[in-house]
PDB file of C-alpha atoms in Angstrom:
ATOM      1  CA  UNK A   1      -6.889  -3.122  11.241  1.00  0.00           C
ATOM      2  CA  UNK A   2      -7.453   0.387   9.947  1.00  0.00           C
ATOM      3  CA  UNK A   3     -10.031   3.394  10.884  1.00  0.00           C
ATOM      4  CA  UNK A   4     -11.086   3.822   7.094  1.00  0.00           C
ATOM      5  CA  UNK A   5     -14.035   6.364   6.388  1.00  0.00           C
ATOM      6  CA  UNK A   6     -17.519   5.879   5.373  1.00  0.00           C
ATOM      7  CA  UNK A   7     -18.437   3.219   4.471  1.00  0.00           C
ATOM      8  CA  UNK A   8     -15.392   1.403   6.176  1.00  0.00           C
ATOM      9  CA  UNK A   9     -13.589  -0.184   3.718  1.00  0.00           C
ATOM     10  CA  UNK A  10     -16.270  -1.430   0.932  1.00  0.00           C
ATOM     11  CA  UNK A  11     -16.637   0.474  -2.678  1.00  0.00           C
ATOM     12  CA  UNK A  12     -16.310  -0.605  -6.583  1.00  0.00           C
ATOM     13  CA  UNK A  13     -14.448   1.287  -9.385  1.00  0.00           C
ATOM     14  CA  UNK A  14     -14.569   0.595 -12.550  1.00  0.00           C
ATOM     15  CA  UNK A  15     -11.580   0.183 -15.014  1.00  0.00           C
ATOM     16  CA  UNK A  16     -12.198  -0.189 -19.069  1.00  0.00           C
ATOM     17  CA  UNK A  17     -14.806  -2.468 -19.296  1.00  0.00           C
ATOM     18  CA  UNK A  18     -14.614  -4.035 -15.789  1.00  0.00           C
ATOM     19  CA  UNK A  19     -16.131  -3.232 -12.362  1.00  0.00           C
ATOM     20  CA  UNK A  20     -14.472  -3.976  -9.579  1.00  0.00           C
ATOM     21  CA  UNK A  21     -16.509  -4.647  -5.922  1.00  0.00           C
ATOM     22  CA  UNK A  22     -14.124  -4.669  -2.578  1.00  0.00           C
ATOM     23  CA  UNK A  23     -15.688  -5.860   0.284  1.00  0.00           C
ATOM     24  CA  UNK A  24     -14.795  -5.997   4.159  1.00  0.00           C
ATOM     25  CA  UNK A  25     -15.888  -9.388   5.136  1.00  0.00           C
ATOM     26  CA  UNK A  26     -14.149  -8.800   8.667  1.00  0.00           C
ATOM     27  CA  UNK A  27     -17.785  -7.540   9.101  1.00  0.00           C
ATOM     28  CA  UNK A  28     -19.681 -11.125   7.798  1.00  0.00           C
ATOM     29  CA  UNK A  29     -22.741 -10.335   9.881  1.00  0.00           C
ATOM     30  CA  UNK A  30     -23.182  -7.121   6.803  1.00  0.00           C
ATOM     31  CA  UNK A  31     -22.963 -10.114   4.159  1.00  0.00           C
ATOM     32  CA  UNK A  32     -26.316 -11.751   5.282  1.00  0.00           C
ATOM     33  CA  UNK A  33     -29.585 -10.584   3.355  1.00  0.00           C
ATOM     34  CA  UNK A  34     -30.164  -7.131   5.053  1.00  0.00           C
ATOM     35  CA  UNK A  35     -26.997  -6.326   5.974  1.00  0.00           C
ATOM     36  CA  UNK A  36     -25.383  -3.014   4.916  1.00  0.00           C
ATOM     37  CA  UNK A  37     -22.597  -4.523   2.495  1.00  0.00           C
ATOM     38  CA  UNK A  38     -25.473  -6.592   0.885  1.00  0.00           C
ATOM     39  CA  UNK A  39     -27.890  -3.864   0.433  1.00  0.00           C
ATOM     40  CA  UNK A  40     -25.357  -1.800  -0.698  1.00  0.00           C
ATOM     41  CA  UNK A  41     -23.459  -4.424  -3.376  1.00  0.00           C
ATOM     42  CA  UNK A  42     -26.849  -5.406  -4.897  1.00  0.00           C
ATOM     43  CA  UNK A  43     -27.533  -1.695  -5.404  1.00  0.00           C
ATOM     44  CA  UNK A  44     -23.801  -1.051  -7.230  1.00  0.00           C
ATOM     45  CA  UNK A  45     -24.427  -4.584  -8.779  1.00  0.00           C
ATOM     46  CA  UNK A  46     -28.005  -3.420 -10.162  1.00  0.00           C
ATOM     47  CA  UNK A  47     -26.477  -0.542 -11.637  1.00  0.00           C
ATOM     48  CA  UNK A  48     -23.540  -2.275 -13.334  1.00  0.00           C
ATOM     49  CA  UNK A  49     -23.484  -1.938 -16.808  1.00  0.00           C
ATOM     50  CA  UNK A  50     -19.748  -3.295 -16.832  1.00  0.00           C
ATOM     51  CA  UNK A  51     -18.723  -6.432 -19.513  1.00  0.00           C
ATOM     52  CA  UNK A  52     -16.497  -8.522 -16.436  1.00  0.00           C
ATOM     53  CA  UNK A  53     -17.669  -7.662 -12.341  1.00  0.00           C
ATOM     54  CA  UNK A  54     -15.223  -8.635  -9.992  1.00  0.00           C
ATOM     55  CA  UNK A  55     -15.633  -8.813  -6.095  1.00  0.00           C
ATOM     56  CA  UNK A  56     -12.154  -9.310  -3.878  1.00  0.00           C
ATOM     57  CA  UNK A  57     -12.884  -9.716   0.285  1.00  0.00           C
ATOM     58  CA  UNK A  58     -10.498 -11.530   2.661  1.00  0.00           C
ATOM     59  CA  UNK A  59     -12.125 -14.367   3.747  1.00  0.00           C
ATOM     60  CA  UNK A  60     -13.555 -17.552   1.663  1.00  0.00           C
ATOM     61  CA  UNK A  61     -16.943 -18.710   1.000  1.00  0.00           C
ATOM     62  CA  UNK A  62     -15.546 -21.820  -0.695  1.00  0.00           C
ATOM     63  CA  UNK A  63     -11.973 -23.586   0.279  1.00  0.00           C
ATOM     64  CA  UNK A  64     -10.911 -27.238   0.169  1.00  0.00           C
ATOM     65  CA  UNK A  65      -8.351 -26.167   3.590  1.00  0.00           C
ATOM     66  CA  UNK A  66      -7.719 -28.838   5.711  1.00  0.00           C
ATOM     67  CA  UNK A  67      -8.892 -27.276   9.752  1.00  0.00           C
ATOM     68  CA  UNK A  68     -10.721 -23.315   9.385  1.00  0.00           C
ATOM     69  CA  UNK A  69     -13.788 -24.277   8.626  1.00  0.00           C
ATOM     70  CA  UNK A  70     -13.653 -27.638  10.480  1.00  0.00           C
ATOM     71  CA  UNK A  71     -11.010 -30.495  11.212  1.00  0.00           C
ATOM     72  CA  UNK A  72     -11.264 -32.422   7.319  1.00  0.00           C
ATOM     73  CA  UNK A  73      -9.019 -34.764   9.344  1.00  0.00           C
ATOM     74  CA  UNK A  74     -11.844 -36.172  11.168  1.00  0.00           C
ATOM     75  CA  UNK A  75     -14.699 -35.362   9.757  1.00  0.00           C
ATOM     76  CA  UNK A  76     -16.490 -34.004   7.135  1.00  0.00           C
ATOM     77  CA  UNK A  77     -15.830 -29.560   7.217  1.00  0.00           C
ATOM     78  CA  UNK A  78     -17.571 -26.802   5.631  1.00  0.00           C
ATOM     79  CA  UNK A  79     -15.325 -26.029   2.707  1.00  0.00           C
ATOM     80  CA  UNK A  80     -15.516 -22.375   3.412  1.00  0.00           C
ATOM     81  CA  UNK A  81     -16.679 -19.647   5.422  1.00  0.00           C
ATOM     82  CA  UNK A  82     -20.925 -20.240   5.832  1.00  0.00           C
ATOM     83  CA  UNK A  83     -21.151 -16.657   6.890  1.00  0.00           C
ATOM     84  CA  UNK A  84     -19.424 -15.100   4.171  1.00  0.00           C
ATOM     85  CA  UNK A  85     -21.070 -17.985   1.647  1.00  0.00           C
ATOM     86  CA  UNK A  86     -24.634 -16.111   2.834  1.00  0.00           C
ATOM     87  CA  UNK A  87     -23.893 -13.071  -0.107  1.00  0.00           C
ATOM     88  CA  UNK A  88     -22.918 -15.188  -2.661  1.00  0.00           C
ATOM     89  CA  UNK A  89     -26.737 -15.412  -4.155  1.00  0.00           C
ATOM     90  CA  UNK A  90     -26.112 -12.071  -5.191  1.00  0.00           C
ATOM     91  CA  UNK A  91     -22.549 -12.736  -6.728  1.00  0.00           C
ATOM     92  CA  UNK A  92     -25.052 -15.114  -9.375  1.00  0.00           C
ATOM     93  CA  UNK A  93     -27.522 -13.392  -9.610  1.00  0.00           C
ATOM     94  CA  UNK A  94     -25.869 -10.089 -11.097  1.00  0.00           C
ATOM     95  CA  UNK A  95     -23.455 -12.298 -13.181  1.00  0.00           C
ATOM     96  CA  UNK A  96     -20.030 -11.882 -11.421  1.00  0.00           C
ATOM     97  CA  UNK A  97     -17.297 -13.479 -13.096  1.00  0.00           C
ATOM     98  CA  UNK A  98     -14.998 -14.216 -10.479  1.00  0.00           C
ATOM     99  CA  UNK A  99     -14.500 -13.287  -6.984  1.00  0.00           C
ATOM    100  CA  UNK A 100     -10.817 -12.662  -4.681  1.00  0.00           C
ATOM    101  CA  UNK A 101     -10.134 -13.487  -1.534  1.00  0.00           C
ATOM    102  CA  UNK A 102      -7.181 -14.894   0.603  1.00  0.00           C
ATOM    103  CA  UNK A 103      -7.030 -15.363   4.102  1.00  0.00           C
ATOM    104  CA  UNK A 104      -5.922 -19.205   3.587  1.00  0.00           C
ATOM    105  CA  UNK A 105      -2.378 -19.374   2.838  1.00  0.00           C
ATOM    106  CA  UNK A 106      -2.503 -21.639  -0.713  1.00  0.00           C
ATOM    107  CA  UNK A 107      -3.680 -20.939  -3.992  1.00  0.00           C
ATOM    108  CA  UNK A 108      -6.940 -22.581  -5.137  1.00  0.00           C
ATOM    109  CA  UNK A 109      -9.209 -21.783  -8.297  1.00  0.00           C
ATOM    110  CA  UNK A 110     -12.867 -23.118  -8.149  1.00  0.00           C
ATOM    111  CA  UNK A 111     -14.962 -24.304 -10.995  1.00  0.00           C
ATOM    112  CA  UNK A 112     -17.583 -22.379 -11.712  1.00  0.00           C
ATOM    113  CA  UNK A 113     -19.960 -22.505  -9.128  1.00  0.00           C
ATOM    114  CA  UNK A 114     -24.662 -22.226  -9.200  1.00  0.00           C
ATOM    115  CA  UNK A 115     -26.385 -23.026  -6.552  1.00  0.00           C
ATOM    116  CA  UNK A 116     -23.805 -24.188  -4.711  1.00  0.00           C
ATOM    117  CA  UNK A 117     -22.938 -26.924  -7.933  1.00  0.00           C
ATOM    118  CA  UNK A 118     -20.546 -27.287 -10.798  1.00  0.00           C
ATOM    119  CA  UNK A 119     -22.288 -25.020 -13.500  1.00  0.00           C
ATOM    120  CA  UNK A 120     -19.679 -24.328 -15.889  1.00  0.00           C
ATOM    121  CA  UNK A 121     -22.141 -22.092 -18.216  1.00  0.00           C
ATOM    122  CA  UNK A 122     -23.571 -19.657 -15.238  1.00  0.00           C
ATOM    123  CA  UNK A 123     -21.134 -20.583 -12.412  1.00  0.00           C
ATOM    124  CA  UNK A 124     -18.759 -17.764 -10.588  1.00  0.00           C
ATOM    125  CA  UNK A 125     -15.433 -18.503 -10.280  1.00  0.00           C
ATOM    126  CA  UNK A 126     -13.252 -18.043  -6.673  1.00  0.00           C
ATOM    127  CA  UNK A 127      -9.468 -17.698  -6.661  1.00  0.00           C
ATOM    128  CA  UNK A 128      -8.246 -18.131  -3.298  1.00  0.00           C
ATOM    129  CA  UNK A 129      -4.766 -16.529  -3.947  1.00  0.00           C
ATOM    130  CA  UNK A 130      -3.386 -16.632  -0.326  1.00  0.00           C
ATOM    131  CA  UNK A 131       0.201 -17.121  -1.070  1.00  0.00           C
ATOM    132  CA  UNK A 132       1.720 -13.629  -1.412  1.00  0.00           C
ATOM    133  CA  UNK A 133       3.599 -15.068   2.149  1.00  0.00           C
ATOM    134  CA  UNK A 134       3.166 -16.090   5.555  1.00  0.00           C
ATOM    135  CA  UNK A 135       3.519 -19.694   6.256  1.00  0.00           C
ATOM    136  CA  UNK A 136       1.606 -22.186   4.262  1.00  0.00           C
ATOM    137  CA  UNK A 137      -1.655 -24.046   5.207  1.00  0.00           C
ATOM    138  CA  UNK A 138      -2.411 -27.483   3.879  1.00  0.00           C
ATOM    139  CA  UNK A 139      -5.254 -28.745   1.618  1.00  0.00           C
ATOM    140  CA  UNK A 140      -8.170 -31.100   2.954  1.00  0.00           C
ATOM    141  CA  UNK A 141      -6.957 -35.250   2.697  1.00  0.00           C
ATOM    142  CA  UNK A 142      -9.833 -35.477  -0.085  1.00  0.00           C
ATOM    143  CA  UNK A 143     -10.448 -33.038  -3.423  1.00  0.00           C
ATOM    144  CA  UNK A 144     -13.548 -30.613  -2.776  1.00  0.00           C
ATOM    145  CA  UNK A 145     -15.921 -31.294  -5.404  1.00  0.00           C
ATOM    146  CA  UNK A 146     -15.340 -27.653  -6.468  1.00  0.00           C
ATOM    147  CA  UNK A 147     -11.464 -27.658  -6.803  1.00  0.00           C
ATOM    148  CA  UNK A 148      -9.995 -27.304 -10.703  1.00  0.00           C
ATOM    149  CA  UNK A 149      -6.660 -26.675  -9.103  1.00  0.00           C
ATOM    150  CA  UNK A 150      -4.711 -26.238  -5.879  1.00  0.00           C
ATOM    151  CA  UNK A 151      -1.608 -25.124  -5.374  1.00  0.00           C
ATOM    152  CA  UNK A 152       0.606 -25.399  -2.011  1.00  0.00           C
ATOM    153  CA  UNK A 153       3.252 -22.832  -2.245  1.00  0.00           C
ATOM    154  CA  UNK A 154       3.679 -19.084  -2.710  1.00  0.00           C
ATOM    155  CA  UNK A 155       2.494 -17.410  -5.933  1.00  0.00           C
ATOM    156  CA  UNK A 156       1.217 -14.389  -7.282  1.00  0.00           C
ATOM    157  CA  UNK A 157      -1.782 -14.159 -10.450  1.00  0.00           C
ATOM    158  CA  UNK A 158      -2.572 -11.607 -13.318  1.00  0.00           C
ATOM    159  CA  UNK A 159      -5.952 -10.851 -14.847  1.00  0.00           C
ATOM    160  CA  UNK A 160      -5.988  -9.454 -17.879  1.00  0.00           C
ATOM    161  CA  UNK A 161      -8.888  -8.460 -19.251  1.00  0.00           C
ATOM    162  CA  UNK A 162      -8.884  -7.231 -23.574  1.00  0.00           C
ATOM    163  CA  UNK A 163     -12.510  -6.557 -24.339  1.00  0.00           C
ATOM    164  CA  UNK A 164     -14.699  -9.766 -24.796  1.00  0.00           C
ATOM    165  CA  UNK A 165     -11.428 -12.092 -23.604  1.00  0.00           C
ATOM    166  CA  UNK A 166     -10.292 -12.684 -20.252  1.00  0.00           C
ATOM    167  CA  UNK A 167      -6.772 -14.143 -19.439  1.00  0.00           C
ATOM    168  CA  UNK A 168      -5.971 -15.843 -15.975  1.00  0.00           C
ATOM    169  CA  UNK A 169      -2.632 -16.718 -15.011  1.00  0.00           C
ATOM    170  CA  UNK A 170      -0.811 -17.873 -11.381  1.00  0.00           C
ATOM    171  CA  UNK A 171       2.588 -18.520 -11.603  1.00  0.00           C
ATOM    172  CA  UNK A 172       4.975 -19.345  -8.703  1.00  0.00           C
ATOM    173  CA  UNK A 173       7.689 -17.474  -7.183  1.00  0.00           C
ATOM    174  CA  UNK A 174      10.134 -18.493  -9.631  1.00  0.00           C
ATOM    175  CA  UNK A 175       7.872 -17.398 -12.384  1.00  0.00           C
ATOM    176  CA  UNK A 176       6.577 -20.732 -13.806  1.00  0.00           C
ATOM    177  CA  UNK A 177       3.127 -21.128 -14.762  1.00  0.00           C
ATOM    178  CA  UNK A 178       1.196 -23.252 -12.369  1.00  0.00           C
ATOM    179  CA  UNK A 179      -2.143 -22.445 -13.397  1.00  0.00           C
ATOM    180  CA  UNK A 180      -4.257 -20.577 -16.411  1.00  0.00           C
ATOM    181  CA  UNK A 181      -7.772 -20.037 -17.022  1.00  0.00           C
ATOM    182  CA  UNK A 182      -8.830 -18.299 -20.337  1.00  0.00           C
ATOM    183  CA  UNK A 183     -12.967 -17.220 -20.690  1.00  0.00           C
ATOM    184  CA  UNK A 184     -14.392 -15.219 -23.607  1.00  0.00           C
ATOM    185  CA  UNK A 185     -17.874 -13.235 -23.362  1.00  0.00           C
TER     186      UNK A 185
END
């Protein structure tokens, strides 16, 4: 929605011993193999020499939502965006932790995800936090295979990262816990 300079709204920082990777995926035809945002993210993820590598980008390459990537009402759906879903090889191969994204109003946390399978040694984690307002979307009528937990309402997360320990927490609007994820490296 914004005229952003070069290179139009993708760049990492790094903060203690994290790096953080923000995409534009309003722009999925730059997440295939070849495309500038993939070129460019494999470079920065090359480089990293961070502990925990994060990547945040609107839309979702995995979601259990009920109609935007196909009516689950009738019919088996894609469970998440198959354009976007083309840079996650890159996401396991350079050994990102976790990757943000919204766009679906809910709250979901994957399991760790290989190969597009559970692998909860190697597997990168998605948090679709998409609750922050807006009216809510529903879930699809059956659990994705990927799911650990869903969450209909609005919410809000924290990360906090302490060197080799990694805290996850998404609590509602009222404040109560409705999800937590601990990992240690």
């Amino acid at each position: 929605y914004h005229s952003l300079p070069s290179p139009e709204g993708y760049y990492s920082f790094v903060y203690g011993n994290a790096e953080f990777f923000m995409l534009n995926s309003n722009r999925p035809e730059e997440f295939a193999p070849g495309g500038k945002q993939y070129v460019w993210l494999e470079e920065k993820l090359q480089q990293s020499t961070a502990r925990w590598k994060f990547v945040a980008h609107h839309h979702a390459p995995y979601s259990a939502d009920d109609d935007d990537y196909g009516n689950s009402w009738k019919g088996a759906g894609d469970f998440g965006d198959k354009a976007i879903r083309k840079i996650v090889p890159l996401y396991e191969k350079y050994g990102v932790d976790m990757v943000f994204f919204g766009h679906l109003h809910t709250y979901q946390r994957t399991l760790p995800i290989k190969d597009n399978l559970v692998d909860r040694k190697n597997g990168v984690i998605y948090v679709q936090g998409g609750g922050g307002g807006g009216n809510l979307e529903d879930f699809a009528p059956s659990r994705a295979w990927f799911s650990a937990k869903t969450y209909r309402g609005h919410h809000y997360f924290t990360v906090t990262v302490h060197g080799s320990e990694l805290n996850f927490r998404m609590y509602d609007t009222e404040g109560r816990l409705k999800d937590f994820l601990d990992l240690a490296k």
